[in-house]
């Protein structure tokens, strides 16, 4: 397995390099000038000042030259300086990562708490009222666009009923603490969790139904084992095995959905930072956020493969 892990890591490093090349080329070939709109009026008549600003921003030279210069900075732990805020891009990204992790981890837990038990009960009681509830929940949650559900949640629960804050991560102008953070977290995390739960319901239900028809389940019941023991010792461990892949590979999709949720709820995370950096052509910050998302996708894929082999002794990576 260690050889497999090393090989996958090397492949992931190559893929990360190719992603960085594509992202850098596309963002640099996009029309428009990232500094022109941000230059003060007095510098517009002074060509020397403009040239100095472009050199300081690393925007001189051809695209390959700029990419090599950027790679050299990244290898030294420096993603450059933001064009908008004049802050190090690494610092800006480091400041928003905890907010995104808090939102996505909470939403992931809520999605599992909702989806897995509902999928298990739907599979064990096929065509019952519980199964019908799970099916309707899956179809409705999948069919509703994420931005529409988020806007409705803000309008009903935040604006109309005033149960939760509408935007932000903390209250302004007053002392904040864990309870205030929790009040701001509940609404976006629940929306993101509801959007992610239908996949777990469907996969869990299908896996349980597949296991129920296996011979060892019929053998366990023929031996006179109690139904509860059959479910906990034989059905669930085998039915939930494919869920490892769904959970691991669902992390990138969850991060993608969090970009939209962060915009609607003004949650100060990676999603809001990446969209703003793309809109303002802030190359250093955009490249840093793009590499972060790519790294999360690659790492989650590798960890999922290794976890699947650990959970299932029959799988061996030679």
PDB file of N, CA, C and O in Angstrom, residues 80-139:
ATOM      1  N   UNK A  80       2.814  35.878  -3.686  1.00  0.00           N
ATOM      2  CA  UNK A  80       2.758  37.228  -4.221  1.00  0.00           C
ATOM      3  C   UNK A  80       1.943  38.146  -3.337  1.00  0.00           C
ATOM      4  O   UNK A  80       1.485  37.767  -2.250  1.00  0.00           O
ATOM      5  N   UNK A  81       1.768  39.370  -3.823  1.00  0.00           N
ATOM      6  CA  UNK A  81       1.039  40.398  -3.089  1.00  0.00           C
ATOM      7  C   UNK A  81      -0.244  40.735  -3.820  1.00  0.00           C
ATOM      8  O   UNK A  81      -0.252  40.876  -5.051  1.00  0.00           O
ATOM      9  N   UNK A  82      -1.327  40.860  -3.077  1.00  0.00           N
ATOM     10  CA  UNK A  82      -2.624  41.162  -3.675  1.00  0.00           C
ATOM     11  C   UNK A  82      -2.597  42.528  -4.350  1.00  0.00           C
ATOM     12  O   UNK A  82      -2.067  43.508  -3.805  1.00  0.00           O
ATOM     13  N   UNK A  83      -3.181  42.618  -5.560  1.00  0.00           N
ATOM     14  CA  UNK A  83      -3.268  43.891  -6.262  1.00  0.00           C
ATOM     15  C   UNK A  83      -4.254  44.830  -5.586  1.00  0.00           C
ATOM     16  O   UNK A  83      -4.100  46.052  -5.642  1.00  0.00           O
ATOM     17  N   UNK A  84      -5.290  44.285  -4.956  1.00  0.00           N
ATOM     18  CA  UNK A  84      -6.348  45.115  -4.380  1.00  0.00           C
ATOM     19  C   UNK A  84      -5.996  45.638  -3.002  1.00  0.00           C
ATOM     20  O   UNK A  84      -6.212  46.807  -2.685  1.00  0.00           O
ATOM     21  N   UNK A  85      -5.500  44.757  -2.139  1.00  0.00           N
ATOM     22  CA  UNK A  85      -5.281  45.119  -0.736  1.00  0.00           C
ATOM     23  C   UNK A  85      -3.814  45.363  -0.395  1.00  0.00           C
ATOM     24  O   UNK A  85      -3.517  45.820   0.701  1.00  0.00           O
ATOM     25  N   UNK A  86      -2.920  45.011  -1.318  1.00  0.00           N
ATOM     26  CA  UNK A  86      -1.475  45.153  -1.086  1.00  0.00           C
ATOM     27  C   UNK A  86      -1.001  44.308   0.099  1.00  0.00           C
ATOM     28  O   UNK A  86       0.004  44.623   0.738  1.00  0.00           O
ATOM     29  N   UNK A  87      -1.747  43.242   0.397  1.00  0.00           N
ATOM     30  CA  UNK A  87      -1.372  42.300   1.449  1.00  0.00           C
ATOM     31  C   UNK A  87      -0.817  41.027   0.813  1.00  0.00           C
ATOM     32  O   UNK A  87      -1.153  40.702  -0.328  1.00  0.00           O
ATOM     33  N   UNK A  88       0.025  40.288   1.539  1.00  0.00           N
ATOM     34  CA  UNK A  88       0.486  39.006   0.992  1.00  0.00           C
ATOM     35  C   UNK A  88      -0.684  38.061   0.736  1.00  0.00           C
ATOM     36  O   UNK A  88      -1.573  37.918   1.584  1.00  0.00           O
ATOM     37  N   UNK A  89      -0.703  37.447  -0.437  1.00  0.00           N
ATOM     38  CA  UNK A  89      -1.798  36.528  -0.777  1.00  0.00           C
ATOM     39  C   UNK A  89      -1.853  35.355   0.194  1.00  0.00           C
ATOM     40  O   UNK A  89      -2.936  34.875   0.537  1.00  0.00           O
ATOM     41  N   UNK A  90      -0.693  34.901   0.649  1.00  0.00           N
ATOM     42  CA  UNK A  90      -0.655  33.789   1.601  1.00  0.00           C
ATOM     43  C   UNK A  90      -1.370  34.152   2.895  1.00  0.00           C
ATOM     44  O   UNK A  90      -2.113  33.347   3.465  1.00  0.00           O
ATOM     45  N   UNK A  91      -1.167  35.378   3.351  1.00  0.00           N
ATOM     46  CA  UNK A  91      -1.828  35.820   4.582  1.00  0.00           C
ATOM     47  C   UNK A  91      -3.336  35.895   4.403  1.00  0.00           C
ATOM     48  O   UNK A  91      -4.103  35.469   5.286  1.00  0.00           O
ATOM     49  N   UNK A  92      -3.779  36.428   3.260  1.00  0.00           N
ATOM     50  CA  UNK A  92      -5.217  36.537   3.014  1.00  0.00           C
ATOM     51  C   UNK A  92      -5.879  35.166   2.951  1.00  0.00           C
ATOM     52  O   UNK A  92      -6.968  34.970   3.491  1.00  0.00           O
ATOM     53  N   UNK A  93      -5.219  34.216   2.306  1.00  0.00           N
ATOM     54  CA  UNK A  93      -5.786  32.868   2.212  1.00  0.00           C
ATOM     55  C   UNK A  93      -5.788  32.189   3.571  1.00  0.00           C
ATOM     56  O   UNK A  93      -6.765  31.526   3.944  1.00  0.00           O
ATOM     57  N   UNK A  94      -4.717  32.358   4.318  1.00  0.00           N
ATOM     58  CA  UNK A  94      -4.648  31.739   5.645  1.00  0.00           C
ATOM     59  C   UNK A  94      -5.726  32.279   6.576  1.00  0.00           C
ATOM     60  O   UNK A  94      -6.224  31.556   7.446  1.00  0.00           O
ATOM     61  N   UNK A  95      -6.115  33.525   6.401  1.00  0.00           N
ATOM     62  CA  UNK A  95      -7.125  34.118   7.272  1.00  0.00           C
ATOM     63  C   UNK A  95      -8.526  33.577   7.008  1.00  0.00           C
ATOM     64  O   UNK A  95      -9.361  33.549   7.925  1.00  0.00           O
ATOM     65  N   UNK A  96      -8.817  33.159   5.763  1.00  0.00           N
ATOM     66  CA  UNK A  96     -10.184  32.728   5.430  1.00  0.00           C
ATOM     67  C   UNK A  96     -10.347  31.207   5.444  1.00  0.00           C
ATOM     68  O   UNK A  96     -11.491  30.724   5.414  1.00  0.00           O
ATOM     69  N   UNK A  97      -9.264  30.458   5.480  1.00  0.00           N
ATOM     70  CA  UNK A  97      -9.383  28.994   5.485  1.00  0.00           C
ATOM     71  C   UNK A  97     -10.168  28.490   6.697  1.00  0.00           C
ATOM     72  O   UNK A  97     -11.025  27.610   6.556  1.00  0.00           O
ATOM     73  N   UNK A  98      -9.926  28.981   7.932  1.00  0.00           N
ATOM     74  CA  UNK A  98     -10.710  28.472   9.066  1.00  0.00           C
ATOM     75  C   UNK A  98     -12.210  28.664   8.894  1.00  0.00           C
ATOM     76  O   UNK A  98     -12.999  27.789   9.291  1.00  0.00           O
ATOM     77  N   UNK A  99     -12.637  29.791   8.303  1.00  0.00           N
ATOM     78  CA  UNK A  99     -14.068  30.016   8.116  1.00  0.00           C
ATOM     79  C   UNK A  99     -14.666  28.999   7.152  1.00  0.00           C
ATOM     80  O   UNK A  99     -15.759  28.461   7.392  1.00  0.00           O
ATOM     81  N   UNK A 100     -13.961  28.709   6.061  1.00  0.00           N
ATOM     82  CA  UNK A 100     -14.456  27.720   5.104  1.00  0.00           C
ATOM     83  C   UNK A 100     -14.470  26.325   5.704  1.00  0.00           C
ATOM     84  O   UNK A 100     -15.415  25.554   5.498  1.00  0.00           O
ATOM     85  N   UNK A 101     -13.434  25.973   6.441  1.00  0.00           N
ATOM     86  CA  UNK A 101     -13.394  24.655   7.075  1.00  0.00           C
ATOM     87  C   UNK A 101     -14.521  24.506   8.093  1.00  0.00           C
ATOM     88  O   UNK A 101     -15.157  23.446   8.175  1.00  0.00           O
ATOM     89  N   UNK A 102     -14.780  25.551   8.859  1.00  0.00           N
ATOM     90  CA  UNK A 102     -15.863  25.489   9.848  1.00  0.00           C
ATOM     91  C   UNK A 102     -17.200  25.262   9.161  1.00  0.00           C
ATOM     92  O   UNK A 102     -18.009  24.424   9.590  1.00  0.00           O
ATOM     93  N   UNK A 103     -17.447  25.983   8.075  1.00  0.00           N
ATOM     94  CA  UNK A 103     -18.717  25.851   7.369  1.00  0.00           C
ATOM     95  C   UNK A 103     -18.854  24.486   6.709  1.00  0.00           C
ATOM     96  O   UNK A 103     -19.896  23.822   6.840  1.00  0.00           O
ATOM     97  N   UNK A 104     -17.829  24.042   5.988  1.00  0.00           N
ATOM     98  CA  UNK A 104     -17.930  22.787   5.241  1.00  0.00           C
ATOM     99  C   UNK A 104     -17.949  21.571   6.162  1.00  0.00           C
ATOM    100  O   UNK A 104     -18.691  20.619   5.907  1.00  0.00           O
ATOM    101  N   UNK A 105     -17.151  21.576   7.221  1.00  0.00           N
ATOM    102  CA  UNK A 105     -17.151  20.435   8.144  1.00  0.00           C
ATOM    103  C   UNK A 105     -18.497  20.317   8.848  1.00  0.00           C
ATOM    104  O   UNK A 105     -19.051  19.214   8.989  1.00  0.00           O
ATOM    105  N   UNK A 106     -19.038  21.450   9.291  1.00  0.00           N
ATOM    106  CA  UNK A 106     -20.353  21.418   9.936  1.00  0.00           C
ATOM    107  C   UNK A 106     -21.426  20.926   8.971  1.00  0.00           C
ATOM    108  O   UNK A 106     -22.288  20.104   9.331  1.00  0.00           O
ATOM    109  N   UNK A 107     -21.392  21.429   7.735  1.00  0.00           N
ATOM    110  CA  UNK A 107     -22.368  20.994   6.738  1.00  0.00           C
ATOM    111  C   UNK A 107     -22.205  19.515   6.409  1.00  0.00           C
ATOM    112  O   UNK A 107     -23.195  18.800   6.204  1.00  0.00           O
ATOM    113  N   UNK A 108     -20.956  19.033   6.369  1.00  0.00           N
ATOM    114  CA  UNK A 108     -20.716  17.615   6.086  1.00  0.00           C
ATOM    115  C   UNK A 108     -21.304  16.745   7.185  1.00  0.00           C
ATOM    116  O   UNK A 108     -21.934  15.705   6.909  1.00  0.00           O
ATOM    117  N   UNK A 109     -21.109  17.143   8.429  1.00  0.00           N
ATOM    118  CA  UNK A 109     -21.657  16.374   9.549  1.00  0.00           C
ATOM    119  C   UNK A 109     -23.180  16.362   9.490  1.00  0.00           C
ATOM    120  O   UNK A 109     -23.818  15.319   9.684  1.00  0.00           O
ATOM    121  N   UNK A 110     -23.782  17.509   9.216  1.00  0.00           N
ATOM    122  CA  UNK A 110     -25.247  17.572   9.118  1.00  0.00           C
ATOM    123  C   UNK A 110     -25.760  16.701   7.967  1.00  0.00           C
ATOM    124  O   UNK A 110     -26.782  16.014   8.101  1.00  0.00           O
ATOM    125  N   UNK A 111     -25.054  16.728   6.835  1.00  0.00           N
ATOM    126  CA  UNK A 111     -25.476  15.909   5.694  1.00  0.00           C
ATOM    127  C   UNK A 111     -25.417  14.426   6.028  1.00  0.00           C
ATOM    128  O   UNK A 111     -26.315  13.657   5.654  1.00  0.00           O
ATOM    129  N   UNK A 112     -24.374  14.006   6.746  1.00  0.00           N
ATOM    130  CA  UNK A 112     -24.265  12.599   7.131  1.00  0.00           C
ATOM    131  C   UNK A 112     -25.317  12.222   8.169  1.00  0.00           C
ATOM    132  O   UNK A 112     -25.897  11.125   8.100  1.00  0.00           O
ATOM    133  N   UNK A 113     -25.559  13.112   9.111  1.00  0.00           N
ATOM    134  CA  UNK A 113     -26.558  12.831  10.145  1.00  0.00           C
ATOM    135  C   UNK A 113     -27.948  12.715   9.530  1.00  0.00           C
ATOM    136  O   UNK A 113     -28.777  11.888   9.963  1.00  0.00           O
ATOM    137  N   UNK A 114     -28.225  13.517   8.511  1.00  0.00           N
ATOM    138  CA  UNK A 114     -29.530  13.449   7.852  1.00  0.00           C
ATOM    139  C   UNK A 114     -29.591  12.311   6.851  1.00  0.00           C
ATOM    140  O   UNK A 114     -30.548  11.518   6.821  1.00  0.00           O
ATOM    141  N   UNK A 115     -28.570  12.200   5.998  1.00  0.00           N
ATOM    142  CA  UNK A 115     -28.635  11.301   4.861  1.00  0.00           C
ATOM    143  C   UNK A 115     -28.456   9.832   5.185  1.00  0.00           C
ATOM    144  O   UNK A 115     -29.211   8.982   4.680  1.00  0.00           O
ATOM    145  N   UNK A 116     -27.470   9.502   6.013  1.00  0.00           N
ATOM    146  CA  UNK A 116     -27.167   8.088   6.261  1.00  0.00           C
ATOM    147  C   UNK A 116     -28.288   7.382   7.028  1.00  0.00           C
ATOM    148  O   UNK A 116     -28.767   6.321   6.591  1.00  0.00           O
ATOM    149  N   UNK A 117     -28.758   7.905   8.170  1.00  0.00           N
ATOM    150  CA  UNK A 117     -29.870   7.205   8.843  1.00  0.00           C
ATOM    151  C   UNK A 117     -31.126   7.111   7.988  1.00  0.00           C
ATOM    152  O   UNK A 117     -31.800   6.067   7.979  1.00  0.00           O
ATOM    153  N   UNK A 118     -31.439   8.180   7.246  1.00  0.00           N
ATOM    154  CA  UNK A 118     -32.624   8.140   6.395  1.00  0.00           C
ATOM    155  C   UNK A 118     -32.460   7.129   5.269  1.00  0.00           C
ATOM    156  O   UNK A 118     -33.406   6.407   4.913  1.00  0.00           O
ATOM    157  N   UNK A 119     -31.260   7.027   4.722  1.00  0.00           N
ATOM    158  CA  UNK A 119     -31.010   6.031   3.683  1.00  0.00           C
ATOM    159  C   UNK A 119     -31.063   4.610   4.215  1.00  0.00           C
ATOM    160  O   UNK A 119     -31.592   3.706   3.545  1.00  0.00           O
ATOM    161  N   UNK A 120     -30.534   4.395   5.428  1.00  0.00           N
ATOM    162  CA  UNK A 120     -30.583   3.055   6.024  1.00  0.00           C
ATOM    163  C   UNK A 120     -32.026   2.637   6.288  1.00  0.00           C
ATOM    164  O   UNK A 120     -32.431   1.506   5.962  1.00  0.00           O
ATOM    165  N   UNK A 121     -32.807   3.527   6.879  1.00  0.00           N
ATOM    166  CA  UNK A 121     -34.207   3.179   7.162  1.00  0.00           C
ATOM    167  C   UNK A 121     -35.006   2.987   5.883  1.00  0.00           C
ATOM    168  O   UNK A 121     -35.890   2.118   5.815  1.00  0.00           O
ATOM    169  N   UNK A 122     -34.705   3.765   4.846  1.00  0.00           N
ATOM    170  CA  UNK A 122     -35.402   3.592   3.572  1.00  0.00           C
ATOM    171  C   UNK A 122     -35.072   2.245   2.947  1.00  0.00           C
ATOM    172  O   UNK A 122     -35.946   1.592   2.359  1.00  0.00           O
ATOM    173  N   UNK A 123     -33.791   1.822   3.075  1.00  0.00           N
ATOM    174  CA  UNK A 123     -33.409   0.528   2.515  1.00  0.00           C
ATOM    175  C   UNK A 123     -33.989  -0.641   3.288  1.00  0.00           C
ATOM    176  O   UNK A 123     -34.406  -1.646   2.695  1.00  0.00           O
ATOM    177  N   UNK A 124     -34.016  -0.525   4.619  1.00  0.00           N
ATOM    178  CA  UNK A 124     -34.544  -1.620   5.435  1.00  0.00           C
ATOM    179  C   UNK A 124     -36.062  -1.735   5.334  1.00  0.00           C
ATOM    180  O   UNK A 124     -36.613  -2.825   5.518  1.00  0.00           O
ATOM    181  N   UNK A 125     -36.722  -0.620   5.059  1.00  0.00           N
ATOM    182  CA  UNK A 125     -38.191  -0.619   4.953  1.00  0.00           C
ATOM    183  C   UNK A 125     -38.598  -0.103   3.580  1.00  0.00           C
ATOM    184  O   UNK A 125     -39.200   0.965   3.440  1.00  0.00           O
ATOM    185  N   UNK A 126     -38.244  -0.883   2.586  1.00  0.00           N
ATOM    186  CA  UNK A 126     -38.528  -0.487   1.210  1.00  0.00           C
ATOM    187  C   UNK A 126     -40.039  -0.359   0.996  1.00  0.00           C
ATOM    188  O   UNK A 126     -40.823  -1.181   1.454  1.00  0.00           O
ATOM    189  N   UNK A 127     -40.410   0.719   0.279  1.00  0.00           N
ATOM    190  CA  UNK A 127     -41.783   1.052  -0.074  1.00  0.00           C
ATOM    191  C   UNK A 127     -42.646   1.411   1.140  1.00  0.00           C
ATOM    192  O   UNK A 127     -43.878   1.436   1.029  1.00  0.00           O
ATOM    193  N   UNK A 128     -42.035   1.665   2.270  1.00  0.00           N
ATOM    194  CA  UNK A 128     -42.793   2.114   3.430  1.00  0.00           C
ATOM    195  C   UNK A 128     -42.903   3.643   3.394  1.00  0.00           C
ATOM    196  O   UNK A 128     -42.381   4.310   2.500  1.00  0.00           O
ATOM    197  N   UNK A 129     -43.576   4.197   4.393  1.00  0.00           N
ATOM    198  CA  UNK A 129     -43.720   5.652   4.431  1.00  0.00           C
ATOM    199  C   UNK A 129     -42.372   6.332   4.665  1.00  0.00           C
ATOM    200  O   UNK A 129     -42.146   7.453   4.188  1.00  0.00           O
ATOM    201  N   UNK A 130     -41.469   5.675   5.402  1.00  0.00           N
ATOM    202  CA  UNK A 130     -40.132   6.238   5.598  1.00  0.00           C
ATOM    203  C   UNK A 130     -39.373   6.286   4.273  1.00  0.00           C
ATOM    204  O   UNK A 130     -38.688   7.265   3.955  1.00  0.00           O
ATOM    205  N   UNK A 131     -39.503   5.208   3.486  1.00  0.00           N
ATOM    206  CA  UNK A 131     -38.861   5.178   2.177  1.00  0.00           C
ATOM    207  C   UNK A 131     -39.429   6.274   1.274  1.00  0.00           C
ATOM    208  O   UNK A 131     -38.691   6.915   0.511  1.00  0.00           O
ATOM    209  N   UNK A 132     -40.704   6.496   1.335  1.00  0.00           N
ATOM    210  CA  UNK A 132     -41.324   7.543   0.518  1.00  0.00           C
ATOM    211  C   UNK A 132     -40.841   8.934   0.952  1.00  0.00           C
ATOM    212  O   UNK A 132     -40.597   9.797   0.108  1.00  0.00           O
ATOM    213  N   UNK A 133     -40.708   9.132   2.262  1.00  0.00           N
ATOM    214  CA  UNK A 133     -40.187  10.422   2.745  1.00  0.00           C
ATOM    215  C   UNK A 133     -38.761  10.637   2.252  1.00  0.00           C
ATOM    216  O   UNK A 133     -38.402  11.736   1.793  1.00  0.00           O
ATOM    217  N   UNK A 134     -37.933   9.597   2.339  1.00  0.00           N
ATOM    218  CA  UNK A 134     -36.560   9.719   1.866  1.00  0.00           C
ATOM    219  C   UNK A 134     -36.482   9.995   0.381  1.00  0.00           C
ATOM    220  O   UNK A 134     -35.659  10.806  -0.076  1.00  0.00           O
ATOM    221  N   UNK A 135     -37.338   9.345  -0.404  1.00  0.00           N
ATOM    222  CA  UNK A 135     -37.341   9.564  -1.854  1.00  0.00           C
ATOM    223  C   UNK A 135     -37.786  10.981  -2.192  1.00  0.00           C
ATOM    224  O   UNK A 135     -37.161  11.657  -3.029  1.00  0.00           O
ATOM    225  N   UNK A 136     -38.842  11.450  -1.544  1.00  0.00           N
ATOM    226  CA  UNK A 136     -39.325  12.809  -1.805  1.00  0.00           C
ATOM    227  C   UNK A 136     -38.269  13.836  -1.383  1.00  0.00           C
ATOM    228  O   UNK A 136     -38.002  14.817  -2.107  1.00  0.00           O
ATOM    229  N   UNK A 137     -37.650  13.625  -0.225  1.00  0.00           N
ATOM    230  CA  UNK A 137     -36.609  14.543   0.240  1.00  0.00           C
ATOM    231  C   UNK A 137     -35.454  14.600  -0.755  1.00  0.00           C
ATOM    232  O   UNK A 137     -34.930  15.678  -1.061  1.00  0.00           O
ATOM    233  N   UNK A 138     -35.035  13.440  -1.273  1.00  0.00           N
ATOM    234  CA  UNK A 138     -33.925  13.404  -2.223  1.00  0.00           C
ATOM    235  C   UNK A 138     -34.269  14.143  -3.506  1.00  0.00           C
ATOM    236  O   UNK A 138     -33.462  14.944  -4.009  1.00  0.00           O
ATOM    237  N   UNK A 139     -35.452  13.888  -4.045  1.00  0.00           N
ATOM    238  CA  UNK A 139     -35.849  14.531  -5.303  1.00  0.00           C
ATOM    239  C   UNK A 139     -35.992  16.043  -5.130  1.00  0.00           C
ATOM    240  O   UNK A 139     -35.519  16.825  -5.963  1.00  0.00           O
TER     241      UNK A 139
END
